[in-house]
Amino acid sequence: MLDRSHNAPELPPEIARRRTFAIISHPDAGKTTLTEKFLLYGGAIQMAGQVRAKGEARRTRSDFMQMEKDRGISVSASAMSFDFHNYRFNLVDTPGHSDFSEDTYRTLTAVDAAIMVIDGAKGVESQTQKLFEVCRMRDLPILTFCNKMDRESRDTLDIIDEIQENLAIDVTPASWPIGVGRDFLGCYDVLNDRLELMDRADRNKVAESIKIEGLDDPKLAEHVPEHLLEQLKEGLEMARELLPPFDRQAFLDGTLTPIWFGSAINSFGVQELMDGMAKYGPEPQPQKATPRPISPEEKKVMGYVFKVQANMDPKHRDRVAFVRLAAGHFKRGMKLTHVRSKKPMSISNPVLFLASDRELAEEAWAGDIIGIPNHGQLRIGDTLTEGEDIRVTGIPSFAPELLQGVRAGDPMKAKHLEKALMQFAEEGAAKVFKPAIGSGFIVGVVGALQFEVLASRIELEYGLPVRFDASQFTSARWVTGPRLELDKFINANKQHISYDHDGDPVFLTRLQWDIDRIERDYPELTLSATKEMMV
């Protein structure tokens, strides 16, 4: 992320009140439940659907794919916009499952901050660590929410130690838990000197706040049993000696994370976390682009596509491009230049999302995320501007880790299969490679669960049963270099060559030895495991 310098021009109030952030975590840490409660407090929904509830109550608002509803996991990042106090929150819920991490990596290019959710009993898990590293690469400010404190949890200082050690970031307590598991009463709000008490009877009720004057206030003893009060004072005293105080600049630089404790399912600690995002979270930030960075206060509208979702509405074969506005004040009906094709596009039906519900967006500002329905013109990495030839950079595409052949159950429907695969390739849901020799396609994904999701979506959305078969190849590398060298290489290695959906050559490998051989025999060529989706 590019730093807004201290003497940067003031942002227009409409832009300054926006907070665009993602929620990241290991699967099952409670991320989707937390998202639900954010929507509840933002007044965007009347009742939160619990992921573990039965039947209709289980249909959480941010999961719209049939498979997500059936399994209770999020496999596709979804965006939601809602107001909270005087702020406009643009929240992006991301898949926690590692098989869908590529979607999450790309989503993190479209936000200015992240909320990291960890489970109080499990602490920092592997997927959390991976996602945190992506945030670190982008210097994203991170707020941490330690969830499930109403269950048996680890010692508070242990959890903080583990975050500091595994993620190499300073931690400062924004709140401190009072008791754990069955004894969990609530938290002491360190930033505002308040006592927050949890109501176990009503899960959707906002916690009761009691204003107190520091830890010596006699009022504390009226609400907290003596042994827990003792523990609280002891714990906070140690924390104040061992941990740094909250410093907004260190937080914005990505070197310090404030941590809140709570229980999302009981709606506890959520409002304090939202207040923290509103008060301390970053305003919309400048975006890296070539030939120059884009600043949010610029008058002319610019935005970029970080995600494409096909068939969000199964009744209409639509494709929605998720666009993060990087600058300006967008109005419905505007004509924007599609930089890759140099063609003007009239944006007549832009939408704002509330999970699977959407409404027409009459206007939007830098920092907002809008959806543009289209028929395949827009791809991940595309930039839209009011005429300027500028391209947003840094949106990654990763080499797949698993490759399989695919064929239609009905050989007569091979053409339909090609159309479905191309749509998923443009959406970024899978890599689709057309071998230079022979027929058929090879599909590449990051995690095995993606094959299941693809098969189920192709059948549901296109009425086309498909089979995935084992492939002799184990990895793929994009090949770039001087034209003559490239042609020579392609002709000599035809049986390993495929083309991706952009028509770029890809070298499919069976062993690491294949890669070593090419690097040795063709020093002018570059084999790459990532391809920047800047087109």
Short mmCIF file of C-alpha atoms in Angstrom, two decimals:
data_model
loop_
_atom_site.label_atom_id
_atom_site.label_comp_id
_atom_site.label_asym_id
_atom_site.label_seq_id
_atom_site.Cartn_x
_atom_site.Cartn_y
_atom_site.Cartn_z
CA MET A 1 0.00 0.00 0.00
CA LEU A 2 1.19 3.50 -0.78
CA ASP A 3 1.44 5.85 2.15
CA ARG A 4 -0.72 8.94 2.20
CA SER A 5 1.88 11.52 3.07
CA HIS A 6 1.11 13.77 6.03
CA ASN A 7 0.72 16.76 3.73
CA ALA A 8 -1.60 14.95 1.28
CA PRO A 9 -4.67 17.01 0.36
CA GLU A 10 -7.72 16.57 2.58
CA LEU A 11 -10.10 13.96 1.20
CA PRO A 12 -13.66 15.08 0.34
CA PRO A 13 -15.89 14.21 3.34
CA GLU A 14 -17.80 11.52 1.36
CA ILE A 15 -14.54 9.68 0.63
CA ALA A 16 -13.02 10.26 4.09
CA ARG A 17 -15.99 8.52 5.79
CA ARG A 18 -15.44 5.28 3.86
CA ARG A 19 -13.81 2.24 5.43
CA THR A 20 -13.08 -0.62 3.02
CA PHE A 21 -11.83 -3.78 4.67
CA ALA A 22 -11.75 -7.58 4.51
CA ILE A 23 -12.27 -10.16 7.21
CA ILE A 24 -9.66 -12.95 7.15
CA SER A 25 -9.27 -16.11 9.22
CA HIS A 26 -8.69 -19.85 9.33
CA PRO A 27 -11.86 -21.85 8.48
CA ASP A 28 -14.24 -22.11 11.41
CA ALA A 29 -12.84 -19.26 13.49
CA GLY A 30 -16.23 -17.53 13.18
CA LYS A 31 -15.62 -15.13 10.31
CA THR A 32 -18.98 -15.49 8.58
CA THR A 33 -20.81 -15.15 11.94
CA LEU A 34 -18.87 -11.94 12.61
CA THR A 35 -19.82 -10.63 9.15
CA GLU A 36 -23.49 -11.33 9.95
CA LYS A 37 -23.27 -9.34 13.19
CA PHE A 38 -21.62 -6.42 11.36
CA LEU A 39 -24.63 -6.35 9.03
CA LEU A 40 -26.98 -6.59 12.00
CA TYR A 41 -25.36 -3.62 13.79
CA GLY A 42 -25.20 -1.66 10.55
CA GLY A 43 -28.98 -2.05 10.37
CA ALA A 44 -28.57 -3.90 7.07
CA ILE A 45 -30.40 -7.05 8.23
CA GLN A 46 -33.01 -7.70 10.90
CA MET A 47 -31.86 -11.14 11.98
CA ALA A 48 -28.47 -12.81 11.70
CA GLY A 49 -28.45 -16.31 10.17
CA GLN A 50 -26.16 -18.58 12.14
CA VAL A 51 -23.90 -20.81 10.10
CA ARG A 52 -24.63 -23.75 12.40
CA ALA A 53 -28.39 -23.17 12.75
CA LYS A 54 -30.99 -25.37 11.08
CA GLY A 55 -32.84 -24.88 7.79
CA GLU A 56 -33.74 -21.32 6.82
CA ALA A 57 -31.99 -19.72 9.81
CA ARG A 58 -28.78 -21.28 8.56
CA ARG A 59 -28.80 -19.40 5.26
CA THR A 60 -26.30 -16.70 6.14
CA ARG A 61 -26.63 -13.55 4.08
CA SER A 62 -23.09 -13.45 2.76
CA ASP A 63 -23.05 -17.00 1.32
CA PHE A 64 -24.96 -17.12 -1.97
CA MET A 65 -23.71 -20.25 -3.79
CA GLN A 66 -25.75 -23.42 -3.34
CA MET A 67 -22.65 -25.28 -2.12
CA GLU A 68 -21.94 -22.60 0.50
CA LYS A 69 -25.49 -22.87 1.79
CA ASP A 70 -25.31 -26.67 1.95
CA ARG A 71 -21.91 -26.93 3.63
CA GLY A 72 -21.89 -23.80 5.78
CA ILE A 73 -18.52 -22.61 4.39
CA SER A 74 -17.67 -19.54 2.34
CA VAL A 75 -15.97 -20.39 -0.96
CA SER A 76 -16.34 -17.11 -2.78
CA ALA A 77 -15.51 -13.60 -1.55
CA SER A 78 -18.63 -11.45 -1.31
CA ALA A 79 -18.88 -7.69 -0.83
CA MET A 80 -21.33 -5.78 1.32
CA SER A 81 -21.90 -2.05 1.78
CA PHE A 82 -23.78 -0.51 4.72
CA ASP A 83 -23.74 2.54 6.98
CA PHE A 84 -22.53 2.48 10.58
CA HIS A 85 -22.94 5.75 12.55
CA ASN A 86 -21.49 8.40 10.21
CA TYR A 87 -19.31 5.94 8.30
CA ARG A 88 -19.81 3.91 5.16
CA PHE A 89 -18.46 0.38 5.59
CA ASN A 90 -17.50 -1.68 2.54
CA LEU A 91 -16.89 -5.14 3.95
CA VAL A 92 -15.47 -8.02 1.93
CA ASP A 93 -16.05 -11.48 3.36
CA THR A 94 -13.38 -13.90 2.11
CA PRO A 95 -13.18 -17.69 1.94
CA GLY A 96 -11.27 -19.08 4.92
CA HIS A 97 -10.73 -22.46 3.29
CA SER A 98 -7.19 -22.70 1.93
CA ASP A 99 -8.45 -24.28 -1.30
CA PHE A 100 -9.87 -20.86 -2.20
CA SER A 101 -6.97 -18.72 -1.06
CA GLU A 102 -6.35 -17.23 -4.52
CA ASP A 103 -9.73 -15.48 -4.44
CA THR A 104 -8.78 -14.12 -1.01
CA TYR A 105 -5.33 -12.90 -2.16
CA ARG A 106 -6.96 -10.92 -4.96
CA THR A 107 -9.63 -9.54 -2.65
CA LEU A 108 -6.90 -8.16 -0.38
CA THR A 109 -5.72 -5.96 -3.28
CA ALA A 110 -9.07 -4.13 -3.09
CA VAL A 111 -9.18 -3.22 0.61
CA ASP A 112 -7.41 -0.69 2.85
CA ALA A 113 -7.42 -2.76 6.07
CA ALA A 114 -8.19 -6.25 7.37
CA ILE A 115 -9.81 -7.75 10.45
CA MET A 116 -8.08 -10.96 11.49
CA VAL A 117 -10.34 -13.35 13.38
CA ILE A 118 -8.71 -15.98 15.60
CA ASP A 119 -10.26 -18.68 17.73
CA GLY A 120 -9.56 -18.19 21.45
CA ALA A 121 -8.86 -21.92 21.91
CA LYS A 122 -6.74 -22.48 18.79
CA GLY A 123 -4.81 -19.23 18.42
CA VAL A 124 -2.90 -18.56 15.18
CA GLU A 125 -3.59 -21.33 12.65
CA SER A 126 -1.82 -22.09 9.36
CA GLN A 127 -4.27 -20.36 7.02
CA THR A 128 -4.34 -17.26 9.24
CA GLN A 129 -0.57 -17.12 8.93
CA LYS A 130 -0.65 -17.35 5.11
CA LEU A 131 -3.28 -14.63 4.79
CA PHE A 132 -1.46 -12.44 7.28
CA GLU A 133 1.67 -12.66 5.11
CA VAL A 134 -0.30 -11.31 2.15
CA CYS A 135 -1.52 -8.42 4.32
CA ARG A 136 2.08 -7.83 5.38
CA MET A 137 3.24 -7.71 1.73
CA ARG A 138 0.66 -4.97 1.17
CA ASP A 139 1.36 -3.24 4.54
CA LEU A 140 -2.35 -3.47 5.37
CA PRO A 141 -3.35 -2.22 8.83
CA ILE A 142 -4.80 -5.13 10.82
CA LEU A 143 -7.33 -5.22 13.65
CA THR A 144 -7.50 -8.55 15.52
CA PHE A 145 -10.64 -10.09 16.99
CA CYS A 146 -10.16 -13.04 19.35
CA ASN A 147 -13.44 -14.94 19.07
CA LYS A 148 -15.23 -17.68 21.06
CA MET A 149 -14.16 -16.37 24.49
CA ASP A 150 -17.41 -17.83 25.89
CA ARG A 151 -15.90 -21.29 25.28
CA GLU A 152 -12.81 -22.71 26.93
CA SER A 153 -9.97 -20.51 25.71
CA ARG A 154 -6.27 -20.14 26.23
CA ASP A 155 -4.66 -17.64 28.56
CA THR A 156 -4.94 -14.09 27.21
CA LEU A 157 -1.22 -13.31 27.38
CA ASP A 158 -0.44 -16.65 25.69
CA ILE A 159 -2.66 -15.74 22.76
CA ILE A 160 -1.02 -12.31 22.46
CA ASP A 161 2.47 -13.88 22.69
CA GLU A 162 1.63 -16.33 19.93
CA ILE A 163 0.45 -13.55 17.61
CA GLN A 164 3.59 -11.50 18.30
CA GLU A 165 5.85 -14.50 17.76
CA ASN A 166 4.23 -16.16 14.74
CA LEU A 167 3.25 -13.02 12.88
CA ALA A 168 6.09 -10.72 13.95
CA ILE A 169 3.76 -7.83 14.75
CA ASP A 170 3.32 -5.84 17.98
CA VAL A 171 0.00 -6.38 19.77
CA THR A 172 -1.82 -3.92 22.03
CA PRO A 173 -5.00 -4.84 23.94
CA ALA A 174 -8.03 -2.74 22.95
CA SER A 175 -10.08 -4.78 25.43
CA TRP A 176 -9.31 -7.36 28.12
CA PRO A 177 -11.50 -10.41 28.84
CA ILE A 178 -13.05 -10.96 32.27
CA GLY A 179 -13.10 -14.72 32.84
CA VAL A 180 -13.17 -17.38 30.10
CA GLY A 181 -15.58 -20.14 29.04
CA ARG A 182 -18.54 -20.42 31.39
CA ASP A 183 -17.11 -17.68 33.61
CA PHE A 184 -16.80 -15.22 30.71
CA LEU A 185 -18.64 -12.08 31.87
CA GLY A 186 -17.48 -9.59 29.31
CA CYS A 187 -14.53 -7.27 28.76
CA TYR A 188 -12.85 -4.23 30.12
CA ASP A 189 -12.65 -1.69 27.27
CA VAL A 190 -9.05 -0.46 27.60
CA LEU A 191 -9.35 2.31 25.00
CA ASN A 192 -12.44 3.93 26.57
CA ASP A 193 -12.30 2.87 30.25
CA ARG A 194 -15.64 1.08 30.10
CA LEU A 195 -16.98 -2.17 31.40
CA GLU A 196 -18.78 -4.22 28.71
CA LEU A 197 -21.04 -6.99 30.05
CA MET A 198 -22.33 -9.83 27.90
CA ASP A 199 -26.00 -10.84 27.88
CA ARG A 200 -26.10 -14.61 27.38
CA ALA A 201 -29.91 -14.65 27.18
CA ASP A 202 -30.23 -12.59 23.99
CA ARG A 203 -27.63 -13.28 21.34
CA ASN A 204 -28.61 -10.34 19.17
CA LYS A 205 -28.59 -7.77 21.94
CA VAL A 206 -25.89 -5.12 22.18
CA ALA A 207 -23.76 -5.55 25.29
CA GLU A 208 -24.46 -3.33 28.28
CA SER A 209 -21.81 -0.61 28.74
CA ILE A 210 -20.94 0.84 32.13
CA LYS A 211 -18.79 3.95 32.22
CA ILE A 212 -16.14 3.72 34.92
CA GLU A 213 -13.18 5.80 36.03
CA GLY A 214 -10.28 3.38 35.62
CA LEU A 215 -9.61 0.06 37.35
CA ASP A 216 -9.88 1.50 40.89
CA ASP A 217 -13.51 2.58 40.42
CA PRO A 218 -15.60 0.93 43.23
CA LYS A 219 -18.40 0.46 40.64
CA LEU A 220 -16.38 -2.42 39.15
CA ALA A 221 -16.90 -4.55 42.24
CA GLU A 222 -20.70 -4.23 41.86
CA HIS A 223 -20.57 -6.10 38.54
CA VAL A 224 -17.48 -8.33 38.69
CA PRO A 225 -16.91 -11.10 41.32
CA GLU A 226 -13.85 -10.54 43.48
CA HIS A 227 -11.67 -13.38 42.10
CA LEU A 228 -12.29 -12.28 38.49
CA LEU A 229 -11.64 -8.64 39.35
CA GLU A 230 -8.32 -9.66 40.86
CA GLN A 231 -7.41 -11.58 37.69
CA LEU A 232 -8.43 -8.62 35.52
CA LYS A 233 -6.26 -6.13 37.45
CA GLU A 234 -3.30 -8.52 37.46
CA GLY A 235 -3.59 -9.30 33.75
CA LEU A 236 -3.92 -5.66 32.73
CA GLU A 237 -1.02 -4.61 34.92
CA MET A 238 1.22 -7.19 33.21
CA ALA A 239 -0.08 -6.16 29.79
CA ARG A 240 0.70 -2.49 30.46
CA GLU A 241 4.25 -3.36 31.45
CA LEU A 242 4.91 -5.84 28.64
CA LEU A 243 2.93 -4.50 25.69
CA PRO A 244 3.08 -1.19 23.79
CA PRO A 245 0.20 1.31 24.15
CA PHE A 246 -2.07 1.90 21.15
CA ASP A 247 -0.41 4.15 18.56
CA ARG A 248 -2.53 4.94 15.51
CA GLN A 249 0.43 5.63 13.23
CA ALA A 250 2.08 2.27 14.05
CA PHE A 251 -1.30 0.59 13.39
CA LEU A 252 -1.67 2.37 10.01
CA ASP A 253 1.89 1.38 9.10
CA GLY A 254 0.98 -2.27 9.69
CA THR A 255 3.47 -2.80 12.57
CA LEU A 256 0.95 -2.86 15.47
CA THR A 257 -2.42 -4.61 15.77
CA PRO A 258 -5.01 -3.75 18.44
CA ILE A 259 -6.81 -6.87 19.74
CA TRP A 260 -10.43 -7.08 20.90
CA PHE A 261 -11.85 -10.12 22.72
CA GLY A 262 -15.42 -11.32 22.36
CA SER A 263 -17.95 -13.84 21.14
CA ALA A 264 -19.43 -13.12 17.71
CA ILE A 265 -22.24 -15.65 18.12
CA ASN A 266 -23.34 -13.81 21.29
CA SER A 267 -22.92 -10.42 19.57
CA PHE A 268 -20.32 -9.55 22.18
CA GLY A 269 -17.30 -7.36 21.39
CA VAL A 270 -18.55 -6.79 17.84
CA GLN A 271 -19.72 -3.21 18.30
CA GLU A 272 -16.41 -2.21 19.96
CA LEU A 273 -14.54 -3.73 17.01
CA MET A 274 -16.73 -1.78 14.56
CA ASP A 275 -16.15 1.42 16.55
CA GLY A 276 -12.42 0.70 16.34
CA MET A 277 -12.59 0.30 12.55
CA ALA A 278 -14.62 3.51 12.21
CA LYS A 279 -12.44 5.61 14.51
CA TYR A 280 -8.94 4.30 13.74
CA GLY A 281 -9.27 2.49 10.38
CA PRO A 282 -7.65 4.03 7.28
CA GLU A 283 -9.49 6.23 4.80
CA PRO A 284 -9.37 5.09 1.14
CA GLN A 285 -5.70 4.82 0.16
CA PRO A 286 -3.79 5.58 -3.07
CA GLN A 287 -3.47 2.63 -5.47
CA LYS A 288 -0.33 1.43 -7.26
CA ALA A 289 -0.66 1.87 -11.00
CA THR A 290 1.43 2.49 -14.04
CA PRO A 291 2.62 5.03 -15.21
CA ARG A 292 1.67 6.74 -11.88
CA PRO A 293 -0.18 5.97 -8.64
CA ILE A 294 -3.88 6.89 -8.34
CA SER A 295 -4.97 9.13 -5.43
CA PRO A 296 -8.53 8.87 -4.08
CA GLU A 297 -9.09 12.65 -4.07
CA GLU A 298 -8.57 12.92 -7.86
CA LYS A 299 -11.65 14.34 -9.61
CA LYS A 300 -11.72 11.82 -12.48
CA VAL A 301 -13.22 8.41 -11.84
CA MET A 302 -10.92 5.38 -11.93
CA GLY A 303 -11.55 1.83 -10.77
CA TYR A 304 -10.28 -1.70 -11.28
CA VAL A 305 -11.74 -5.20 -11.41
CA PHE A 306 -10.48 -7.49 -8.62
CA LYS A 307 -13.08 -10.25 -8.96
CA VAL A 308 -15.57 -11.58 -11.49
CA GLN A 309 -18.50 -13.72 -10.41
CA ALA A 310 -20.54 -15.65 -12.96
CA ASN A 311 -24.18 -16.59 -12.47
CA MET A 312 -24.74 -14.84 -9.14
CA ASP A 313 -28.36 -14.85 -10.21
CA PRO A 314 -29.01 -18.31 -11.73
CA LYS A 315 -32.09 -16.95 -13.53
CA HIS A 316 -29.90 -14.59 -15.58
CA ARG A 317 -26.66 -15.79 -17.15
CA ASP A 318 -24.93 -12.71 -15.89
CA ARG A 319 -21.35 -12.01 -14.97
CA VAL A 320 -20.72 -9.35 -12.39
CA ALA A 321 -17.35 -7.63 -12.24
CA PHE A 322 -16.54 -6.40 -8.72
CA VAL A 323 -14.89 -2.99 -9.16
CA ARG A 324 -13.01 -1.11 -6.44
CA LEU A 325 -13.27 2.61 -7.14
CA ALA A 326 -9.82 4.12 -6.72
CA ALA A 327 -10.64 7.79 -7.39
CA GLY A 328 -13.42 10.25 -8.03
CA HIS A 329 -17.20 10.40 -7.72
CA PHE A 330 -18.97 7.87 -9.94
CA LYS A 331 -22.53 8.45 -11.17
CA ARG A 332 -24.79 5.90 -12.83
CA GLY A 333 -24.82 6.13 -16.63
CA MET A 334 -21.24 7.43 -16.86
CA LYS A 335 -19.11 6.46 -19.84
CA LEU A 336 -15.77 4.99 -18.79
CA THR A 337 -12.89 3.80 -20.96
CA HIS A 338 -12.03 0.13 -20.74
CA VAL A 339 -8.24 0.61 -20.82
CA ARG A 340 -7.34 -2.86 -22.17
CA SER A 341 -9.59 -2.61 -25.24
CA LYS A 342 -9.52 1.24 -25.42
CA LYS A 343 -13.32 1.11 -25.90
CA PRO A 344 -15.83 3.27 -24.04
CA MET A 345 -18.33 1.46 -21.79
CA SER A 346 -21.57 2.97 -20.62
CA ILE A 347 -22.13 1.89 -17.00
CA SER A 348 -25.91 1.95 -16.89
CA ASN A 349 -26.75 -0.75 -14.30
CA PRO A 350 -24.06 -0.63 -11.60
CA VAL A 351 -25.06 -2.41 -8.39
CA LEU A 352 -24.24 -2.17 -4.71
CA PHE A 353 -24.26 -5.44 -2.79
CA LEU A 354 -25.76 -6.61 0.40
CA ALA A 355 -24.58 -10.21 0.06
CA SER A 356 -26.88 -11.82 -2.53
CA ASP A 357 -29.25 -8.83 -2.55
CA ARG A 358 -28.31 -5.96 -4.76
CA GLU A 359 -29.64 -2.51 -5.53
CA LEU A 360 -28.91 -0.06 -8.32
CA ALA A 361 -26.06 2.25 -7.41
CA GLU A 362 -26.98 5.80 -8.38
CA GLU A 363 -23.56 6.99 -7.24
CA ALA A 364 -20.39 5.74 -5.57
CA TRP A 365 -17.13 7.27 -4.32
CA ALA A 366 -13.49 6.27 -4.13
CA GLY A 367 -13.24 3.36 -1.68
CA ASP A 368 -16.60 1.85 -2.66
CA ILE A 369 -17.04 -1.53 -4.33
CA ILE A 370 -19.64 -1.70 -7.08
CA GLY A 371 -20.74 -4.51 -9.34
CA ILE A 372 -20.89 -4.05 -13.11
CA PRO A 373 -22.99 -6.70 -14.89
CA ASN A 374 -21.42 -7.54 -18.27
CA HIS A 375 -21.15 -10.34 -20.80
CA GLY A 376 -17.49 -11.15 -20.52
CA GLN A 377 -15.92 -7.80 -21.53
CA LEU A 378 -14.49 -7.24 -18.04
CA ARG A 379 -11.74 -9.44 -16.63
CA ILE A 380 -9.80 -9.50 -13.37
CA GLY A 381 -7.10 -6.81 -13.53
CA ASP A 382 -8.97 -4.52 -15.95
CA THR A 383 -8.85 -0.78 -15.24
CA LEU A 384 -11.73 1.62 -16.03
CA THR A 385 -11.00 5.36 -16.32
CA GLU A 386 -12.42 8.61 -17.69
CA GLY A 387 -10.10 8.37 -20.69
CA GLU A 388 -6.62 8.20 -19.13
CA ASP A 389 -4.36 5.30 -20.17
CA ILE A 390 -3.46 4.08 -16.69
CA ARG A 391 -3.41 0.52 -15.34
CA VAL A 392 -3.69 -0.63 -11.74
CA THR A 393 -0.91 -3.11 -10.90
CA GLY A 394 -0.31 -5.90 -8.41
CA ILE A 395 -3.32 -8.20 -8.83
CA PRO A 396 -1.83 -11.71 -8.81
CA SER A 397 -2.75 -14.93 -10.57
CA PHE A 398 -1.06 -18.04 -9.13
CA ALA A 399 0.08 -21.21 -10.87
CA PRO A 400 -2.30 -24.06 -10.02
CA GLU A 401 -1.07 -26.77 -7.69
CA LEU A 402 -3.42 -29.50 -9.00
CA LEU A 403 -4.13 -30.30 -12.66
CA GLN A 404 -6.82 -32.58 -14.09
CA GLY A 405 -8.32 -33.28 -17.51
CA VAL A 406 -12.04 -32.53 -17.89
CA ARG A 407 -14.72 -33.85 -20.23
CA ALA A 408 -18.47 -33.52 -20.61
CA GLY A 409 -20.62 -36.52 -19.68
CA ASP A 410 -22.27 -36.05 -23.10
CA PRO A 411 -19.62 -35.82 -25.89
CA MET A 412 -22.08 -33.82 -28.03
CA LYS A 413 -21.88 -30.98 -25.51
CA ALA A 414 -18.13 -30.28 -25.81
CA LYS A 415 -18.87 -26.74 -27.11
CA HIS A 416 -21.03 -25.98 -24.04
CA LEU A 417 -18.25 -27.24 -21.81
CA GLU A 418 -15.75 -24.91 -23.49
CA LYS A 419 -18.07 -21.94 -22.87
CA ALA A 420 -18.55 -22.87 -19.19
CA LEU A 421 -14.81 -23.36 -18.63
CA MET A 422 -13.92 -20.03 -20.27
CA GLN A 423 -16.44 -18.30 -18.04
CA PHE A 424 -14.87 -19.83 -14.90
CA ALA A 425 -11.38 -18.98 -16.15
CA GLU A 426 -12.35 -15.32 -16.58
CA GLU A 427 -13.92 -15.37 -13.14
CA GLY A 428 -10.59 -16.59 -11.74
CA ALA A 429 -12.26 -19.70 -10.27
CA ALA A 430 -9.84 -22.00 -12.12
CA LYS A 431 -7.08 -21.96 -14.72
CA VAL A 432 -8.12 -23.52 -18.02
CA PHE A 433 -5.39 -24.70 -20.38
CA LYS A 434 -5.90 -25.77 -24.01
CA PRO A 435 -3.11 -28.22 -24.96
CA ALA A 436 -1.19 -27.38 -28.16
CA ILE A 437 -1.59 -31.06 -29.23
CA GLY A 438 -4.81 -33.03 -28.95
CA SER A 439 -8.29 -32.03 -27.86
CA GLY A 440 -9.94 -31.34 -24.52
CA PHE A 441 -8.92 -29.05 -21.69
CA ILE A 442 -6.78 -29.27 -18.58
CA VAL A 443 -8.14 -27.51 -15.50
CA GLY A 444 -5.79 -26.25 -12.80
CA VAL A 445 -6.79 -25.26 -9.26
CA VAL A 446 -5.09 -24.36 -5.98
CA GLY A 447 -7.01 -26.84 -3.79
CA ALA A 448 -8.86 -30.14 -4.36
CA LEU A 449 -12.22 -28.83 -3.08
CA GLN A 450 -12.29 -26.48 -6.09
CA PHE A 451 -12.80 -29.44 -8.47
CA GLU A 452 -15.94 -30.36 -6.50
CA VAL A 453 -17.18 -26.79 -6.58
CA LEU A 454 -16.52 -26.51 -10.34
CA ALA A 455 -18.26 -29.80 -11.14
CA SER A 456 -21.26 -28.82 -9.04
CA ARG A 457 -21.46 -25.31 -10.55
CA ILE A 458 -21.10 -26.54 -14.16
CA GLU A 459 -23.95 -28.97 -13.54
CA LEU A 460 -26.17 -26.47 -11.68
CA GLU A 461 -25.53 -23.43 -13.87
CA TYR A 462 -25.16 -25.11 -17.29
CA GLY A 463 -27.05 -28.40 -16.82
CA LEU A 464 -23.87 -30.20 -17.84
CA PRO A 465 -22.50 -33.17 -15.85
CA VAL A 466 -18.68 -33.37 -16.17
CA ARG A 467 -15.87 -35.75 -15.22
CA PHE A 468 -12.42 -34.81 -14.02
CA ASP A 469 -9.62 -37.29 -14.81
CA ALA A 470 -6.08 -37.57 -13.50
CA SER A 471 -3.51 -35.71 -15.60
CA GLN A 472 0.14 -36.62 -16.19
CA PHE A 473 1.09 -33.03 -15.32
CA THR A 474 1.67 -31.72 -11.81
CA SER A 475 2.32 -27.98 -12.24
CA ALA A 476 2.21 -25.11 -14.72
CA ARG A 477 4.52 -22.18 -15.49
CA TRP A 478 3.87 -19.15 -17.65
CA VAL A 479 6.65 -18.66 -20.22
CA THR A 480 7.88 -15.25 -21.37
CA GLY A 481 10.90 -14.06 -23.34
CA PRO A 482 12.11 -12.90 -26.78
CA ARG A 483 9.76 -13.96 -29.61
CA LEU A 484 12.32 -16.06 -31.52
CA GLU A 485 13.48 -17.94 -28.43
CA LEU A 486 9.88 -18.51 -27.39
CA ASP A 487 8.89 -19.94 -30.79
CA LYS A 488 11.94 -22.23 -30.79
CA PHE A 489 11.06 -23.43 -27.28
CA ILE A 490 7.37 -24.03 -28.13
CA ASN A 491 8.22 -26.05 -31.26
CA ALA A 492 10.68 -28.25 -29.35
CA ASN A 493 8.31 -28.92 -26.39
CA LYS A 494 4.88 -29.15 -28.05
CA GLN A 495 3.68 -32.05 -25.84
CA HIS A 496 4.16 -29.85 -22.73
CA ILE A 497 2.68 -26.64 -24.15
CA SER A 498 -0.81 -25.31 -23.47
CA TYR A 499 -2.44 -21.89 -23.78
CA ASP A 500 -4.39 -20.14 -21.03
CA HIS A 501 -7.67 -18.30 -21.64
CA ASP A 502 -5.75 -15.15 -22.61
CA GLY A 503 -3.82 -17.14 -25.24
CA ASP A 504 -0.53 -16.92 -23.29
CA PRO A 505 1.79 -19.95 -23.53
CA VAL A 506 2.05 -22.19 -20.46
CA PHE A 507 4.59 -24.96 -19.86
CA LEU A 508 3.00 -27.96 -18.10
CA THR A 509 5.46 -29.99 -16.08
CA ARG A 510 5.56 -33.47 -14.56
CA LEU A 511 8.64 -33.07 -12.38
CA GLN A 512 10.85 -30.33 -11.01
CA TRP A 513 13.44 -31.75 -13.43
CA ASP A 514 11.38 -30.41 -16.39
CA ILE A 515 11.64 -26.88 -14.99
CA ASP A 516 15.38 -27.20 -14.25
CA ARG A 517 15.98 -28.48 -17.79
CA ILE A 518 14.21 -25.53 -19.41
CA GLU A 519 15.97 -22.98 -17.19
CA ARG A 520 19.30 -24.58 -18.15
CA ASP A 521 18.63 -24.95 -21.92
CA TYR A 522 16.76 -21.65 -22.46
CA PRO A 523 18.42 -19.02 -20.23
CA GLU A 524 16.68 -16.13 -22.09
CA LEU A 525 13.22 -17.42 -21.14
CA THR A 526 11.47 -16.84 -17.82
CA LEU A 527 9.25 -19.51 -16.22
CA SER A 528 6.90 -17.90 -13.74
CA ALA A 529 4.55 -19.32 -11.09
CA THR A 530 2.51 -16.10 -10.98
CA LYS A 531 1.12 -13.89 -13.68
CA GLU A 532 0.08 -10.36 -12.92
CA MET A 533 -3.50 -9.85 -14.00
CA MET A 534 -2.88 -6.43 -15.44
CA VAL A 535 -4.27 -6.41 -18.94
#
